Amino acid sequence: MKTFKHFINGDFVSSSSGRQFENRCPVDGSLIGMVHEAGQAEVDAAVQAARAALDGPWGQMTQAQRIELLNKVADRINERFEEFLEAECRDTGKPRSLASHIDIPRGAANFKAFSETLANHPTESFKLDTPDGAGALNYGVRKPKGVIAVISPWNLPLLLMTWKVGPALACGNTVVVKPSEETPATTTLLGEVMQECGVPAGVYNVVHGFGPDSAGEFLTSHQEIDAITFTGETRTGEIIMQAAAVGLRDISMECGGKNPGIVFADCDMDKAIEGTMRSVFANCGQVCLGTERVYVERPIFDEFVKRLAETAAGLKLGRPEDPDANFGPLVSLEHRDKVLSYYRLAVEEGARVVLGGGVPDMGAELNEGAWIEPTIWTGLSDDARVVNEEIFGPCCHIRPFDREEEVIELANSTDYGLACAIWTENSARAVRVAEQMETGLVWVNSWFLRDLRTAFGGAKQSGIGREGGVHSLEFYTELKNVCIKL
Ligand code: NAD
């Protein structure tokens, strides 16, 4: 059985309180190990270590030296790929085929991409005329923002955590990470990699625990934290914003979604089915960018519903290591209870259940796991809770539409604004509709196709700020203007 300790000031440490909690595998409910829960003392120690590293060895390194170390970290993750893969799949239950293509390689890439961005991105300069004719020269300098708290979720644990830690460290900050209580493994393993690569003690710290009255709250309310970057539920984001308001600390928020997919009759049906299959069911529907509302133009509605249901019925549920499996369990029994409550609600609200709607029989070995059926509904009204609330499970509601203006209004009629997928072969329509979507991200004839140089983030209640490419520099650095009178 494993023990997951905090990683503070370059060492793995236990909780002084002795408090620990269980980490269970959602595949079969087996106990993976015990996780130490940080109290105020561990959070204080981690923040102090991060501050000391910022003022000490890390802060004194040149940018080139820091980048060299981060490149080493990326290489070392790839060398220990199998261990990261194993750890991520045990914690989340996701298929190895998925984690080996997305979670782990992108987790490693996050340490390289932002180093390059920082190294190659210029700052502004302006020559100012002055009454004496001599003028003044202004130029911008980027400085690290300081000690950054990173609060991450469980759905893509390594990928989403390094998506913040990579740019934070590239910009010269130090971090204290609080991974989700559901998925402590890869964040802990990264501590070993930091040690092996010679990243100075205190640059990367990890404290384990929960949110309220635990590591999450202690960290976000800590006044020595200069900025907080968060990915998780919108309601949690609101609480963290309130904590950040004390001391006027900066925030970056990547929150929930209720993303629409729009399928026009002029789409390439094969592409639309393949893309919607991924956007609804990948990672057992636990992707913030996932589609939970599908709008299909009426002439192809019946065919689309039939084909999506037939394809989804072919999803192969199985253990992560099963090479044929492409559909794992939800992350925990607790999350399954939440998703199942929406499955029941859909029926109460009058849905026609086209596919699924319950718990599959996985046999004696797996029945303690958090398995759930891929589910498709039609027939709900636009104000149904199932159509408006984020479920974060492998399910979608499909509704017909007749006119372009109608579907734009339907797609936008949500408090969220993260992502949208549009399926059409008419490029003028694609551009026109994309322009009107109230979301931070729009994909046309694709989904989750990510270029790390581009802006990522949500509109409305899906988030605040943008990360990715130069936009990460905006959050992770303080831009200082120097004005020299000539
Ligand atoms: P969550 O909000 O429950 O938890 C996220 C993190 O916040 C965890 O580490 C948790 O321990 C911590 N936390 C909870 N309460 C806290 C508090 N009071 N103070 C400080 N920290 C606290 O989210 P989750 O269930 O782990 O993840 C699923 C959610 O994340 C979904 O809503 C999904 O849409 C969203 N998400 C968004 C993006 C994005 O990029 N926009 C990406 C992935 C997931």
Coordinates of C-alpha atoms and ligand atoms in Angstrom, one line a residue:
M1 CA 0.0 0.0 0.0
K2 CA 1.3 3.5 -0.9
T3 CA 1.6 6.5 1.3
F4 CA 1.3 10.0 -0.2
K5 CA 3.2 12.6 1.7
H6 CA 3.5 16.3 1.2
F7 CA 6.5 17.6 -0.8
I8 CA 7.9 20.6 1.1
N9 CA 11.2 22.3 0.7
G10 CA 12.6 19.4 -1.4
D11 CA 11.6 16.7 1.0
F12 CA 8.7 14.3 1.5
V13 CA 7.1 15.0 4.9
S14 CA 4.3 13.6 7.0
S15 CA 1.5 15.6 8.5
S16 CA 2.3 16.7 12.0
S17 CA -1.3 16.0 13.1
G18 CA -1.0 12.4 11.8
R19 CA -4.2 12.9 9.8
Q20 CA -4.5 10.8 6.8
F21 CA -7.3 9.8 4.3
E22 CA -7.9 7.0 1.9
N23 CA -7.2 7.0 -1.8
R24 CA -9.3 4.4 -3.6
C25 CA -9.2 3.2 -7.1
P26 CA -12.5 3.8 -9.0
V27 CA -12.0 0.7 -11.1
D28 CA -12.7 -1.8 -8.3
G29 CA -12.8 0.2 -5.1
S30 CA -9.5 -1.2 -3.9
L31 CA -7.4 0.9 -1.5
I32 CA -4.4 2.4 -3.4
G33 CA -2.9 4.0 -0.3
M34 CA -3.2 6.6 2.5
V35 CA -2.8 10.4 1.9
H36 CA -1.4 12.7 4.5
E37 CA -3.7 15.7 5.1
A38 CA -2.0 19.0 5.5
G39 CA -2.9 21.3 8.4
Q40 CA -2.0 25.0 8.8
A41 CA 1.5 23.9 9.9
E42 CA 2.3 22.1 6.6
V43 CA 0.8 24.9 4.5
D44 CA 2.8 27.5 6.4
A45 CA 6.0 25.4 5.9
A46 CA 5.3 25.0 2.2
V47 CA 4.6 28.7 1.6
Q48 CA 7.7 29.7 3.6
A49 CA 9.9 27.3 1.6
A50 CA 8.4 28.7 -1.7
R51 CA 9.2 32.3 -0.5
A52 CA 12.8 31.4 0.5
A53 CA 13.4 29.7 -2.9
L54 CA 12.0 32.8 -4.7
D55 CA 14.3 35.1 -2.7
G56 CA 17.2 32.6 -2.9
P57 CA 18.5 30.2 -5.5
W58 CA 15.6 30.2 -7.9
G59 CA 15.3 33.9 -8.0
Q60 CA 19.0 34.3 -8.6
M61 CA 19.1 31.9 -11.6
T62 CA 19.2 33.3 -15.1
Q63 CA 16.2 32.6 -17.2
A64 CA 18.3 30.2 -19.4
Q65 CA 19.3 28.2 -16.3
R66 CA 15.7 27.9 -15.2
I67 CA 14.6 26.8 -18.7
E68 CA 17.3 24.2 -18.8
L69 CA 16.0 22.7 -15.6
L70 CA 12.4 22.7 -16.8
N71 CA 13.4 21.0 -20.0
K72 CA 15.1 18.3 -17.9
V73 CA 11.9 17.9 -15.9
A74 CA 9.9 17.4 -19.1
D75 CA 12.5 14.8 -20.3
R76 CA 12.4 13.0 -16.9
I77 CA 8.6 12.7 -17.0
N78 CA 9.0 11.1 -20.4
E79 CA 11.7 8.7 -19.1
R80 CA 9.4 7.7 -16.2
F81 CA 6.4 7.7 -18.5
E82 CA 5.2 4.2 -17.4
E83 CA 5.2 5.2 -13.7
F84 CA 3.2 8.4 -14.4
L85 CA 0.8 6.5 -16.6
E86 CA 0.3 3.7 -14.0
A87 CA -0.3 6.3 -11.2
E88 CA -2.7 8.4 -13.2
C89 CA -4.7 5.4 -14.4
R90 CA -5.0 3.9 -10.9
D91 CA -6.2 7.3 -9.4
T92 CA -8.7 8.0 -12.2
G93 CA -9.5 4.6 -13.7
K94 CA -9.2 6.1 -17.2
P95 CA -8.0 3.9 -20.1
R96 CA -4.3 3.7 -20.6
S97 CA -4.9 4.4 -24.3
L98 CA -6.3 7.8 -23.3
A99 CA -3.8 8.7 -20.6
S100 CA -0.8 7.7 -22.8
H101 CA -1.9 10.0 -25.6
I102 CA -3.2 13.0 -23.6
D103 CA -2.5 13.2 -19.9
I104 CA 1.2 12.2 -19.6
P105 CA 2.7 13.5 -22.9
R106 CA 0.9 16.8 -22.5
G107 CA 1.8 17.0 -18.9
A108 CA 5.5 16.8 -19.9
A109 CA 5.0 19.2 -22.8
N110 CA 3.7 21.9 -20.5
F111 CA 7.3 22.3 -19.1
K112 CA 8.7 22.9 -22.5
A113 CA 6.1 25.0 -24.3
F114 CA 6.0 27.9 -21.9
S115 CA 9.8 28.1 -21.6
E116 CA 10.0 28.8 -25.3
T117 CA 7.2 31.3 -25.1
L118 CA 8.8 33.3 -22.4
A119 CA 12.2 33.2 -24.1
N120 CA 10.9 34.4 -27.4
H121 CA 8.2 37.0 -26.4
P122 CA 9.3 40.6 -26.5
T123 CA 8.0 43.3 -24.2
E124 CA 6.9 46.7 -25.4
S125 CA 9.0 49.9 -25.6
F126 CA 7.9 53.5 -26.4
K127 CA 9.9 56.6 -27.1
L128 CA 8.2 59.6 -25.4
D129 CA 8.7 63.2 -26.6
T130 CA 9.3 65.7 -23.7
P131 CA 9.2 69.5 -23.7
D132 CA 13.0 69.8 -23.4
G133 CA 13.4 67.9 -26.6
A134 CA 15.6 65.2 -25.1
G135 CA 12.7 62.6 -24.7
A136 CA 12.4 59.6 -22.5
L137 CA 12.5 55.9 -23.2
N138 CA 10.0 53.4 -21.8
Y139 CA 10.5 49.7 -21.7
G140 CA 8.7 46.8 -20.2
V141 CA 10.2 44.2 -18.0
R142 CA 8.5 41.0 -16.8
K143 CA 9.1 40.0 -13.2
P144 CA 7.8 36.8 -11.5
K145 CA 4.6 37.4 -9.6
G146 CA 5.8 35.6 -6.5
V147 CA 4.5 32.5 -4.7
I148 CA 1.6 31.0 -6.6
A149 CA -1.0 28.7 -5.2
V150 CA -2.1 26.1 -7.7
I151 CA -5.4 24.4 -6.9
S152 CA -6.2 21.6 -9.4
P153 CA -9.0 19.1 -10.1
W154 CA -9.1 15.4 -10.6
N155 CA -10.3 14.9 -14.2
L156 CA -6.9 15.4 -15.9
P157 CA -4.7 15.6 -12.8
L158 CA -1.1 15.9 -14.2
L159 CA -2.1 17.7 -17.4
L160 CA -4.1 20.5 -15.7
M161 CA -1.7 20.9 -12.8
T162 CA 1.4 21.2 -15.0
W163 CA -0.6 23.5 -17.3
K164 CA -0.2 26.0 -14.4
V165 CA 3.1 24.9 -12.8
G166 CA 4.9 24.9 -16.2
P167 CA 4.3 28.6 -17.0
A168 CA 4.5 29.6 -13.4
L169 CA 8.0 28.2 -13.0
A170 CA 9.1 29.3 -16.5
C171 CA 8.3 32.8 -15.4
G172 CA 10.4 32.5 -12.3
N173 CA 7.7 32.0 -9.7
T174 CA 7.6 29.3 -7.1
V175 CA 4.5 27.2 -6.4
V176 CA 2.6 25.4 -3.7
V177 CA 0.2 22.9 -5.3
K178 CA -2.9 21.5 -3.8
P179 CA -4.0 18.6 -6.0
S180 CA -7.5 17.1 -5.8
E181 CA -8.0 14.8 -2.8
E182 CA -9.2 12.2 -5.4
T183 CA -5.9 12.2 -7.4
P184 CA -2.8 12.8 -5.3
A185 CA -0.4 10.4 -7.1
T186 CA 1.1 12.1 -10.1
T187 CA 1.5 15.5 -8.3
T188 CA 3.5 13.6 -5.6
L189 CA 5.5 11.7 -8.2
L190 CA 6.5 15.0 -9.8
G191 CA 8.2 15.9 -6.5
E192 CA 10.6 13.0 -7.1
V193 CA 11.3 14.3 -10.6
M194 CA 12.0 17.8 -9.3
Q195 CA 14.5 16.3 -6.8
E196 CA 16.2 14.2 -9.5
C197 CA 16.5 17.1 -11.9
G198 CA 18.1 19.3 -9.3
V199 CA 15.3 21.9 -9.1
P200 CA 16.2 23.9 -5.9
A201 CA 14.3 23.0 -2.8
G202 CA 11.1 25.1 -2.2
V203 CA 10.5 25.8 -5.9
Y204 CA 7.8 23.1 -6.2
N205 CA 5.8 22.2 -3.1
V206 CA 2.8 19.9 -2.7
V207 CA 0.3 19.9 0.2
H208 CA -2.5 17.3 0.2
G209 CA -5.9 17.6 1.6
F210 CA -9.5 18.8 1.0
G211 CA -11.0 22.2 0.3
P212 CA -12.9 23.7 3.3
D213 CA -11.2 23.8 6.6
S214 CA -8.3 21.9 5.1
A215 CA -5.3 22.4 2.8
G216 CA -7.2 24.2 0.1
E217 CA -8.7 26.8 2.4
F218 CA -5.4 27.3 4.4
L219 CA -3.5 27.8 1.2
T220 CA -5.8 30.2 -0.6
S221 CA -6.3 32.3 2.5
H222 CA -2.6 32.4 3.2
Q223 CA -1.4 36.0 3.0
E224 CA 2.1 35.1 1.8
I225 CA 0.5 33.7 -1.4
D226 CA 0.7 36.3 -4.2
A227 CA -1.7 34.8 -6.7
I228 CA -4.0 31.8 -7.0
T229 CA -4.6 29.8 -10.1
F230 CA -7.6 27.5 -9.9
T231 CA -9.3 24.9 -12.0
G232 CA -12.5 23.3 -10.7
E233 CA -16.2 24.0 -10.2
T234 CA -17.6 27.5 -10.5
R235 CA -19.0 27.4 -6.9
T236 CA -15.5 26.6 -5.6
G237 CA -14.1 29.4 -7.7
E238 CA -16.5 31.8 -6.0
I239 CA -15.2 30.8 -2.6
I240 CA -11.6 31.1 -3.7
M241 CA -12.2 34.5 -5.2
Q242 CA -13.5 35.7 -1.8
A243 CA -10.3 34.4 -0.1
A244 CA -8.2 36.1 -2.8
A245 CA -10.0 39.4 -2.2
V246 CA -8.3 39.7 1.2
G247 CA -4.9 41.2 0.4
L248 CA -6.0 41.9 -3.2
R249 CA -4.3 38.8 -4.7
D250 CA -4.6 38.0 -8.3
I251 CA -6.6 35.1 -9.6
S252 CA -7.0 32.9 -12.7
M253 CA -10.1 30.8 -12.8
E254 CA -10.9 27.9 -15.1
C255 CA -14.3 26.7 -14.1
G256 CA -17.2 24.6 -15.2
G257 CA -19.2 24.4 -18.4
K258 CA -22.4 23.3 -20.0
N259 CA -21.0 23.2 -23.5
P260 CA -23.1 23.0 -26.7
G261 CA -22.4 21.1 -29.8
I262 CA -24.1 22.4 -32.9
V263 CA -24.6 20.0 -35.8
F264 CA -25.8 21.6 -39.1
A265 CA -27.5 19.5 -41.8
D266 CA -24.6 20.3 -44.1
C267 CA -22.0 18.7 -41.8
D268 CA -19.9 15.7 -42.7
M269 CA -21.9 13.2 -40.7
D270 CA -19.0 10.8 -40.1
K271 CA -16.8 13.6 -38.7
A272 CA -19.7 15.0 -36.6
I273 CA -20.5 11.6 -35.1
E274 CA -16.8 10.8 -34.4
G275 CA -16.2 14.2 -32.9
T276 CA -19.4 14.2 -30.8
M277 CA -18.5 10.7 -29.5
R278 CA -15.3 12.1 -28.2
S279 CA -16.7 15.3 -26.8
V280 CA -19.5 13.6 -24.9
F281 CA -17.8 10.3 -23.8
A282 CA -14.0 10.8 -23.6
N283 CA -12.7 10.4 -20.1
C284 CA -16.2 9.2 -19.1
G285 CA -17.6 12.6 -19.8
Q286 CA -15.3 14.2 -17.2
V287 CA -13.8 16.9 -19.4
C288 CA -14.6 20.6 -18.7
L289 CA -14.8 21.2 -22.5
G290 CA -17.1 18.2 -23.0
T291 CA -20.4 18.5 -24.8
E292 CA -23.6 18.0 -22.7
R293 CA -26.1 19.7 -25.0
V294 CA -26.2 18.7 -28.7
Y295 CA -28.4 20.7 -31.1
V296 CA -29.0 19.0 -34.5
E297 CA -30.7 20.6 -37.5
R298 CA -34.0 18.8 -38.0
P299 CA -33.5 17.1 -41.4
I300 CA -30.7 15.0 -39.9
F301 CA -31.9 14.8 -36.3
D302 CA -33.2 11.2 -36.4
E303 CA -30.2 9.9 -38.3
F304 CA -27.8 11.6 -36.0
V305 CA -29.5 10.4 -32.8
K306 CA -29.6 6.8 -34.2
R307 CA -26.0 6.8 -35.3
L308 CA -24.6 8.4 -32.1
A309 CA -26.6 5.9 -29.9
E310 CA -25.4 3.0 -32.0
T311 CA -21.8 4.1 -31.8
A312 CA -22.0 4.9 -28.1
A313 CA -23.5 1.4 -27.5
G314 CA -20.2 0.0 -28.9
L315 CA -18.1 1.7 -26.3
K316 CA -16.0 -0.9 -24.5
L317 CA -16.0 -0.6 -20.7
G318 CA -13.0 -2.1 -19.0
R319 CA -10.0 -1.8 -16.8
P320 CA -7.4 0.8 -17.8
E321 CA -4.9 -1.9 -19.0
D322 CA -7.4 -3.7 -21.2
P323 CA -6.2 -2.7 -24.7
D324 CA -9.7 -2.9 -26.2
A325 CA -11.3 -0.7 -23.5
N326 CA -12.1 2.9 -24.4
F327 CA -14.4 3.8 -21.5
G328 CA -13.4 3.8 -17.8
P329 CA -15.4 4.4 -14.6
L330 CA -16.2 7.8 -13.1
V331 CA -13.6 9.1 -10.7
S332 CA -15.4 8.0 -7.5
L333 CA -18.5 6.5 -6.1
E334 CA -19.4 9.9 -4.7
H335 CA -19.2 11.5 -8.1
R336 CA -21.2 8.6 -9.5
D337 CA -24.0 9.3 -7.0
K338 CA -24.1 12.9 -8.3
V339 CA -24.2 11.8 -12.0
L340 CA -26.9 9.1 -11.2
S341 CA -29.0 11.7 -9.5
Y342 CA -29.1 13.6 -12.9
Y343 CA -29.9 10.3 -14.7
R344 CA -33.0 9.9 -12.4
L345 CA -33.8 13.6 -12.7
A346 CA -33.8 13.4 -16.5
V347 CA -36.5 10.7 -16.4
E348 CA -38.5 12.8 -13.9
E349 CA -38.2 15.8 -16.2
G350 CA -39.7 13.8 -19.0
A351 CA -36.7 12.7 -21.1
R352 CA -36.7 9.8 -23.6
V353 CA -33.8 7.6 -22.6
V354 CA -32.2 6.7 -26.0
L355 CA -29.3 4.9 -24.4
G356 CA -28.0 3.9 -21.0
G357 CA -29.3 5.7 -17.9
G358 CA -28.0 3.4 -15.2
V359 CA -25.2 1.3 -13.8
P360 CA -23.8 -1.6 -15.8
D361 CA -23.1 -5.0 -14.3
M362 CA -19.4 -5.3 -14.5
G363 CA -19.1 -8.6 -12.7
A364 CA -17.9 -9.5 -9.2
E365 CA -14.4 -8.1 -9.7
L366 CA -15.4 -4.6 -10.8
N367 CA -18.8 -4.1 -9.2
E368 CA -17.3 -2.0 -6.4
G369 CA -16.0 0.4 -9.0
A370 CA -17.6 3.7 -10.1
W371 CA -18.9 2.3 -13.4
I372 CA -21.8 4.0 -15.2
E373 CA -23.5 3.7 -18.5
P374 CA -23.0 6.1 -21.4
T375 CA -26.3 7.9 -21.7
I376 CA -28.2 9.8 -24.3
W377 CA -31.5 11.6 -23.9
T378 CA -33.9 13.5 -26.1
G379 CA -37.2 15.3 -25.5
L380 CA -36.3 17.5 -22.5
S381 CA -37.6 21.1 -22.4
D382 CA -35.1 23.9 -22.6
D383 CA -35.6 24.9 -19.0
A384 CA -35.0 21.3 -17.6
R385 CA -32.3 21.2 -15.0
V386 CA -30.5 18.4 -16.9
V387 CA -30.2 20.8 -19.9
N388 CA -28.9 23.7 -17.8
E389 CA -26.7 22.3 -15.0
E390 CA -23.2 20.8 -15.4
I391 CA -23.4 17.0 -14.9
F392 CA -19.7 16.1 -15.7
G393 CA -20.6 12.6 -16.7
P394 CA -20.8 10.5 -19.9
C395 CA -24.2 11.9 -21.1
C396 CA -25.8 14.4 -23.4
H397 CA -29.2 15.7 -24.4
I398 CA -29.9 16.0 -28.1
R399 CA -32.5 18.6 -29.4
P400 CA -33.6 19.4 -32.9
F401 CA -33.5 23.0 -34.3
D402 CA -34.7 24.6 -37.5
R403 CA -32.9 28.0 -37.9
E404 CA -29.4 29.3 -37.4
E405 CA -30.5 32.2 -35.3
E406 CA -32.6 29.9 -33.1
V407 CA -29.6 27.5 -32.4
I408 CA -27.3 30.4 -31.6
E409 CA -29.8 31.6 -29.0
L410 CA -30.2 28.1 -27.6
A411 CA -26.5 27.5 -27.4
N412 CA -25.9 30.8 -25.6
S413 CA -28.8 30.4 -23.1
T414 CA -26.6 29.3 -20.2
D415 CA -24.7 31.0 -17.4
Y416 CA -21.6 29.1 -18.6
G417 CA -19.3 30.1 -21.5
L418 CA -16.5 27.7 -21.8
A419 CA -16.5 25.9 -25.2
C420 CA -18.6 25.1 -28.2
A421 CA -18.2 22.6 -31.2
I422 CA -19.7 23.5 -34.5
W423 CA -20.2 20.9 -37.3
T424 CA -20.7 22.3 -40.8
E425 CA -19.0 22.1 -44.2
N426 CA -20.1 25.7 -44.9
S427 CA -17.1 27.9 -43.9
A428 CA -19.0 31.2 -44.1
R429 CA -21.6 29.8 -41.7
A430 CA -18.9 28.4 -39.4
V431 CA -17.2 31.8 -39.1
R432 CA -20.6 33.6 -38.6
V433 CA -21.8 31.3 -35.9
A434 CA -18.4 31.1 -34.2
E435 CA -18.4 34.8 -33.9
Q436 CA -21.7 34.8 -32.0
M437 CA -20.9 32.1 -29.5
E438 CA -20.5 33.5 -26.0
T439 CA -17.7 31.1 -25.2
G440 CA -13.9 31.4 -24.7
L441 CA -13.3 28.5 -27.1
V442 CA -14.9 27.5 -30.3
W443 CA -14.0 24.4 -32.3
V444 CA -15.2 24.0 -35.9
N445 CA -15.3 20.4 -37.2
S446 CA -13.1 19.3 -34.3
W447 CA -13.0 19.2 -30.5
F448 CA -10.2 19.5 -27.9
L449 CA -7.7 20.3 -30.7
R450 CA -5.2 22.3 -28.7
D451 CA -2.3 24.5 -29.7
L452 CA -0.6 25.5 -26.5
R453 CA 0.3 28.9 -28.0
T454 CA -3.4 29.9 -28.1
A455 CA -5.6 31.5 -25.4
F456 CA -7.5 29.1 -23.2
G457 CA -10.3 30.1 -20.8
G458 CA -14.0 30.6 -20.3
A459 CA -16.5 33.4 -20.6
K460 CA -19.4 34.1 -18.2
Q461 CA -19.3 31.8 -15.2
S462 CA -16.8 29.5 -16.8
G463 CA -13.8 31.5 -15.7
I464 CA -11.8 34.6 -15.4
G465 CA -8.6 35.3 -17.4
R466 CA -6.9 33.4 -20.1
E467 CA -3.9 31.0 -19.9
G468 CA -1.9 29.5 -22.8
G469 CA 0.9 31.0 -24.8
V470 CA 1.6 34.7 -24.1
H471 CA -1.6 34.9 -22.1
S472 CA 0.0 32.8 -19.4
L473 CA 2.8 35.4 -19.2
E474 CA 0.2 38.0 -18.4
F475 CA -0.9 36.1 -15.3
Y476 CA 2.4 34.6 -14.1
T477 CA 4.4 37.8 -14.4
E478 CA 4.2 41.4 -13.1
L479 CA 4.8 43.7 -16.1
K480 CA 6.9 46.6 -14.9
N481 CA 7.4 49.8 -17.0
V482 CA 10.8 51.5 -16.7
C483 CA 10.9 55.1 -17.9
I484 CA 14.3 56.6 -18.5
K485 CA 14.5 60.4 -19.0
L486 CA 17.1 61.0 -21.7
Ligands
NAD1 P1 -13.8 21.2 -7.3 O1 -14.1 22.6 -7.4 O2 -14.6 20.3 -6.4 O3 -12.3 21.0 -6.7 C1 -11.2 21.5 -7.4 C2 -10.1 21.8 -6.4 O4 -10.5 22.8 -5.5 C3 -9.7 20.5 -5.6 O5 -8.4 20.4 -5.4 C4 -10.5 20.8 -4.3 O6 -9.9 20.1 -3.2 C5 -10.3 22.3 -4.2 N1 -11.2 23.0 -3.3 C6 -12.5 22.7 -3.0 N2 -13.1 23.6 -2.2 C7 -12.1 24.5 -1.9 C8 -12.0 25.6 -1.0 N3 -13.1 26.0 -0.3 N4 -10.9 26.3 -1.0 C9 -9.8 25.9 -1.7 N5 -9.8 24.8 -2.5 C10 -10.9 24.1 -2.6 O7 -13.7 20.6 -8.8 P2 -13.5 19.1 -9.2 O8 -14.7 18.3 -8.9 O9 -12.2 18.6 -8.7 O10 -13.4 19.2 -10.8 C11 -14.5 19.2 -11.7 C12 -14.8 20.6 -12.0 O11 -13.7 21.3 -12.6 C13 -15.9 20.7 -13.1 O12 -16.8 21.8 -12.8 C14 -15.2 21.1 -14.4 O13 -15.9 21.7 -15.4 C15 -14.1 21.9 -13.8 N6 -12.9 22.0 -14.7 C16 -12.7 23.1 -15.5 C17 -11.7 23.2 -16.4 C18 -11.4 24.4 -17.2 O14 -10.3 24.5 -17.8 N7 -12.3 25.4 -17.3 C19 -10.8 22.1 -16.5 C20 -11.1 20.9 -15.8 C21 -12.2 20.9 -14.9

